[in-house]
Coordinates of C-alpha atoms and ligand atoms in Angstrom, one line a residue:
M1 CA -38.4 9.0 -102.4
S2 CA -35.5 8.2 -104.8
A3 CA -34.2 4.8 -106.1
L4 CA -30.7 6.2 -106.9
S5 CA -28.9 3.0 -105.8
L6 CA -30.9 0.3 -107.5
S7 CA -29.1 -0.9 -110.7
P8 CA -30.9 -3.1 -113.2
E9 CA -28.3 -5.9 -112.6
L10 CA -28.8 -5.8 -108.9
N11 CA -25.2 -5.1 -108.3
L12 CA -24.0 -4.0 -104.8
V13 CA -24.4 -0.3 -104.2
E14 CA -21.3 2.0 -104.4
K15 CA -19.3 2.6 -101.2
Q16 CA -20.3 6.3 -101.1
T17 CA -24.0 5.5 -101.6
F18 CA -23.8 3.0 -98.8
R19 CA -22.2 5.7 -96.6
D20 CA -24.9 8.2 -97.5
G21 CA -27.5 5.7 -96.4
M22 CA -25.7 4.8 -93.2
A23 CA -25.4 8.5 -92.4
R24 CA -29.1 8.5 -91.9
L25 CA -29.1 5.5 -89.6
G26 CA -28.5 7.2 -86.2
A27 CA -26.5 5.4 -83.6
A28 CA -25.1 5.8 -80.1
V29 CA -21.5 7.0 -79.7
N30 CA -19.2 4.8 -77.8
I31 CA -15.5 4.8 -76.7
I32 CA -14.2 1.3 -76.8
T33 CA -11.2 0.8 -74.5
T34 CA -8.8 -2.1 -73.7
D35 CA -5.8 -2.7 -71.5
G36 CA -3.7 -5.8 -71.1
P37 CA -0.5 -7.5 -72.3
A38 CA -0.5 -5.5 -75.6
G39 CA -1.1 -2.2 -73.8
R40 CA -3.8 0.4 -73.5
A41 CA -5.9 1.7 -76.4
G42 CA -9.2 3.3 -77.2
F43 CA -11.3 4.4 -80.2
T44 CA -14.7 5.9 -81.0
A45 CA -17.3 3.5 -82.5
S46 CA -20.9 3.9 -83.7
A47 CA -21.0 0.3 -85.0
V48 CA -22.1 -1.3 -81.7
C49 CA -25.1 -3.5 -81.4
S50 CA -26.9 -5.9 -79.0
V51 CA -26.7 -9.6 -80.2
T52 CA -28.3 -11.7 -77.5
D53 CA -29.0 -11.6 -73.8
T54 CA -28.3 -15.3 -73.4
P55 CA -25.3 -15.2 -72.9
P56 CA -25.3 -11.3 -72.7
T57 CA -23.5 -10.4 -75.9
L58 CA -22.9 -7.3 -78.0
L59 CA -20.9 -6.7 -81.1
V60 CA -18.4 -4.0 -82.1
C61 CA -17.1 -3.5 -85.6
L62 CA -13.4 -2.5 -85.9
N63 CA -11.6 -1.5 -89.0
R64 CA -8.5 -3.7 -89.4
S65 CA -6.5 -0.7 -90.7
A66 CA -7.0 1.3 -87.4
S67 CA -3.9 1.8 -85.3
V68 CA -5.6 0.2 -82.3
W69 CA -6.5 -3.0 -84.1
S70 CA -3.5 -5.1 -83.0
V71 CA -4.0 -4.1 -79.4
F72 CA -7.6 -5.2 -79.3
D73 CA -6.8 -8.4 -81.2
A74 CA -4.1 -9.3 -78.7
N75 CA -5.8 -8.3 -75.4
R76 CA -9.2 -10.0 -76.2
Q77 CA -11.0 -7.9 -73.6
L78 CA -12.6 -4.5 -73.9
C79 CA -15.0 -2.0 -72.3
V80 CA -17.8 -0.3 -74.3
N81 CA -18.3 3.2 -72.8
T82 CA -21.5 4.7 -74.2
L83 CA -21.2 8.5 -74.2
A84 CA -23.4 11.1 -72.5
D85 CA -24.4 14.3 -74.2
D86 CA -21.6 16.3 -72.6
Q87 CA -18.8 14.0 -73.8
E88 CA -18.8 15.0 -77.5
A89 CA -15.2 16.3 -77.4
L90 CA -14.0 12.9 -76.2
S91 CA -15.6 11.3 -79.2
T92 CA -13.6 13.5 -81.5
L93 CA -10.4 12.9 -79.6
F94 CA -10.8 9.1 -79.8
G95 CA -11.9 9.2 -83.4
G96 CA -9.0 11.1 -84.7
K97 CA -5.3 10.6 -85.2
T98 CA -4.5 11.8 -81.6
P99 CA -1.7 9.9 -79.7
M100 CA -3.1 7.4 -77.3
A101 CA -1.7 9.0 -74.1
E102 CA -3.4 12.3 -75.0
R103 CA -6.8 10.5 -75.6
F104 CA -6.8 9.0 -72.1
Q105 CA -5.5 12.2 -70.4
A106 CA -8.7 14.0 -71.4
A107 CA -11.0 12.0 -69.0
Q108 CA -11.1 10.1 -65.7
W109 CA -11.0 6.3 -65.8
R110 CA -11.6 3.4 -63.4
T111 CA -10.4 -0.2 -64.0
G112 CA -13.0 -2.8 -64.8
A113 CA -13.0 -6.5 -63.9
T114 CA -11.2 -7.3 -67.2
G115 CA -8.7 -4.6 -66.6
S116 CA -10.2 -2.4 -69.3
P117 CA -10.6 1.4 -68.6
M118 CA -14.1 2.4 -67.6
L119 CA -15.0 6.0 -68.4
E120 CA -16.3 8.2 -65.5
G121 CA -19.6 9.8 -66.5
A122 CA -20.4 7.4 -69.3
L123 CA -24.1 6.6 -69.7
V124 CA -23.3 2.9 -69.4
S125 CA -20.1 0.9 -69.5
F126 CA -20.1 -2.7 -70.5
D127 CA -17.0 -4.7 -69.3
C128 CA -16.5 -7.5 -71.8
R129 CA -14.3 -10.4 -72.9
I130 CA -14.1 -10.9 -76.7
S131 CA -15.6 -14.4 -77.3
E132 CA -15.3 -14.5 -81.1
I133 CA -14.0 -12.5 -84.0
T134 CA -15.4 -12.7 -87.5
Q135 CA -13.8 -10.9 -90.5
V136 CA -16.2 -9.1 -92.9
G137 CA -14.6 -7.0 -95.6
T138 CA -12.4 -4.3 -94.1
H139 CA -13.7 -4.8 -90.6
D140 CA -13.5 -7.3 -87.7
V141 CA -16.8 -8.0 -85.9
L142 CA -15.9 -8.5 -82.3
F143 CA -18.5 -10.5 -80.4
C144 CA -18.2 -9.5 -76.7
E145 CA -19.6 -11.3 -73.7
V146 CA -20.6 -8.8 -70.9
L147 CA -19.1 -9.7 -67.5
A148 CA -20.2 -6.5 -65.7
L149 CA -21.7 -3.1 -66.3
T150 CA -22.1 0.3 -64.7
L151 CA -25.2 2.4 -65.3
S152 CA -25.5 6.2 -64.9
H153 CA -29.0 7.5 -64.0
E154 CA -28.4 11.2 -64.4
R155 CA -27.2 11.6 -68.0
H156 CA -28.7 12.2 -71.4
G157 CA -27.3 10.3 -74.4
L158 CA -25.4 11.2 -77.5
A159 CA -26.2 10.1 -81.1
W160 CA -24.2 10.2 -84.3
F161 CA -26.7 11.1 -87.0
D162 CA -26.3 12.8 -90.4
R163 CA -22.5 13.1 -89.9
N164 CA -23.0 15.1 -86.7
Y165 CA -23.7 14.8 -83.0
S166 CA -27.2 15.1 -81.5
P167 CA -28.3 14.9 -77.9
L168 CA -30.7 12.0 -76.9
R169 CA -33.0 13.3 -74.2
R170 CA -34.1 10.9 -71.5
R171 CA -37.8 11.6 -70.6
D172 CA -37.3 11.2 -66.8
L173 CA -34.6 13.9 -66.7
C174 CA -35.2 17.6 -67.2
Ligands
LIG1 N1 -18.2 1.6 -88.9 C1 -17.1 2.4 -89.1 O1 -16.0 2.0 -89.3 C2 -17.3 3.9 -89.0 C3 -16.3 4.7 -89.3 N2 -16.4 6.0 -89.2 C4 -15.2 6.8 -89.5 O2 -15.4 8.2 -89.4 C5 -15.3 8.9 -90.7 C6 -16.4 10.0 -90.7 O3 -17.7 9.4 -90.8 P1 -19.0 10.2 -91.1 O4 -18.7 11.6 -90.8 O5 -20.2 9.5 -90.5 O6 -19.1 10.2 -92.7 P2 -18.9 9.1 -93.8 O7 -19.6 9.6 -95.0 O8 -17.5 8.7 -93.9 O9 -19.7 7.8 -93.2 C7 -21.2 7.8 -93.1 C8 -21.6 6.6 -92.4 O10 -21.1 5.4 -93.1 C9 -20.7 4.4 -92.3 N3 -19.2 4.2 -92.5 C10 -18.3 5.2 -92.7 N4 -17.1 4.6 -93.0 C11 -17.3 3.3 -92.8 C12 -16.5 2.1 -93.0 N5 -15.2 2.2 -93.3 N6 -17.0 0.9 -92.8 C13 -18.3 0.8 -92.5 N7 -19.2 1.8 -92.3 C14 -18.7 3.0 -92.5 C15 -20.9 4.9 -90.9 O11 -22.2 4.5 -90.5 C16 -20.9 6.4 -91.0 O12 -21.5 7.1 -90.0 C17 -15.5 7.8 -91.7 O13 -15.0 8.1 -92.9 C18 -14.8 6.6 -91.0 O14 -13.4 6.8 -91.1 C19 -17.5 6.6 -88.8 C20 -18.6 5.9 -88.4 C21 -18.6 4.4 -88.5
LIG2 C1 -18.5 9.1 -84.6 C2 -17.5 8.1 -85.0 C3 -17.8 6.8 -85.1 C4 -16.9 5.8 -85.5 N1 -17.2 4.5 -85.5 C5 -16.3 3.6 -85.8 C6 -16.6 2.2 -85.8 O1 -17.8 1.8 -85.4 N2 -15.7 1.3 -86.1 C7 -14.4 1.7 -86.5 O2 -13.6 0.8 -86.8 N3 -14.1 3.0 -86.5 C8 -15.0 3.9 -86.2 N4 -14.6 5.3 -86.2 C9 -13.2 5.6 -86.6 C10 -12.3 5.3 -85.4 O3 -12.7 6.0 -84.2 C11 -10.9 5.7 -85.7 O4 -10.5 5.1 -86.9 C12 -10.0 5.2 -84.6 O5 -9.9 6.3 -83.7 C13 -8.7 4.7 -85.0 O6 -8.0 5.8 -85.5 P1 -6.4 5.7 -85.5 O7 -6.1 4.7 -86.5 O8 -5.9 7.1 -85.7 O9 -6.0 5.2 -84.1 C14 -15.6 6.2 -85.8 C15 -15.2 7.6 -85.8 C16 -16.2 8.5 -85.4 C17 -15.8 10.0 -85.2

């Protein structure tokens, strides 16, 4: 065990130290999509978390410098598509600098109740309206009320851990 990051003055840890720590905190991989008056957009996110089940709410953290930020901010609705283990390539596509049309061409989509694209083959898709946005440092925290969801019963999951992808095996599937 090392105490690399603990300074005597109890200052905040350096950005790189924080990232090294966060790299060890595994998380599901999601493609967040939206469609509406500002157009269609999507990006990869690991910063997704359950907030409360009453009302059913999750949060998504979005960097305000991302090209997609203004689209999500204007549309105020989104779908959280949690990826299955065979959808790693989609994560890379939506996490890079790829043009938006090219990102969406790589998969099949349905339209959710909010109008947001729902990914075929996702482990679960949460169709949401953004109820609140809070700014924290470089990111917006989008609080999202879940209006509908679609579950897949035949897929394993995908994790982002140690700066890489790992499958998440479901016990009831071989
Ligand atoms: N929450 C976020 O905004 C995240 C952004 N990314 C993006 O993907 C790139 C590659 O990430 P990794 O290969 O995991 O290596 P990395 O060393 O850049 O990041 C390690 C971990 O730190 C956290 N992180 C990275 N950038 C962040 C940011 N700007 N704000 C808050 N948390 C952040 C994430 O948990 C990430 O998995 C990052 O540099 C970033 O651009 C990746 C994961 C989460
Ligand atoms: C595995 C992975 C997880 C990511 N998680 C987040 C996240 O939670 N929040 C975020 O703002 N960006 C995250 N990113 C980066 C965005 O996906 C990326 O900045 C986004 O596609 C916007 O890029 P653009 O500005 O080229 O459109 C992640 C990238 C990867 C590869």
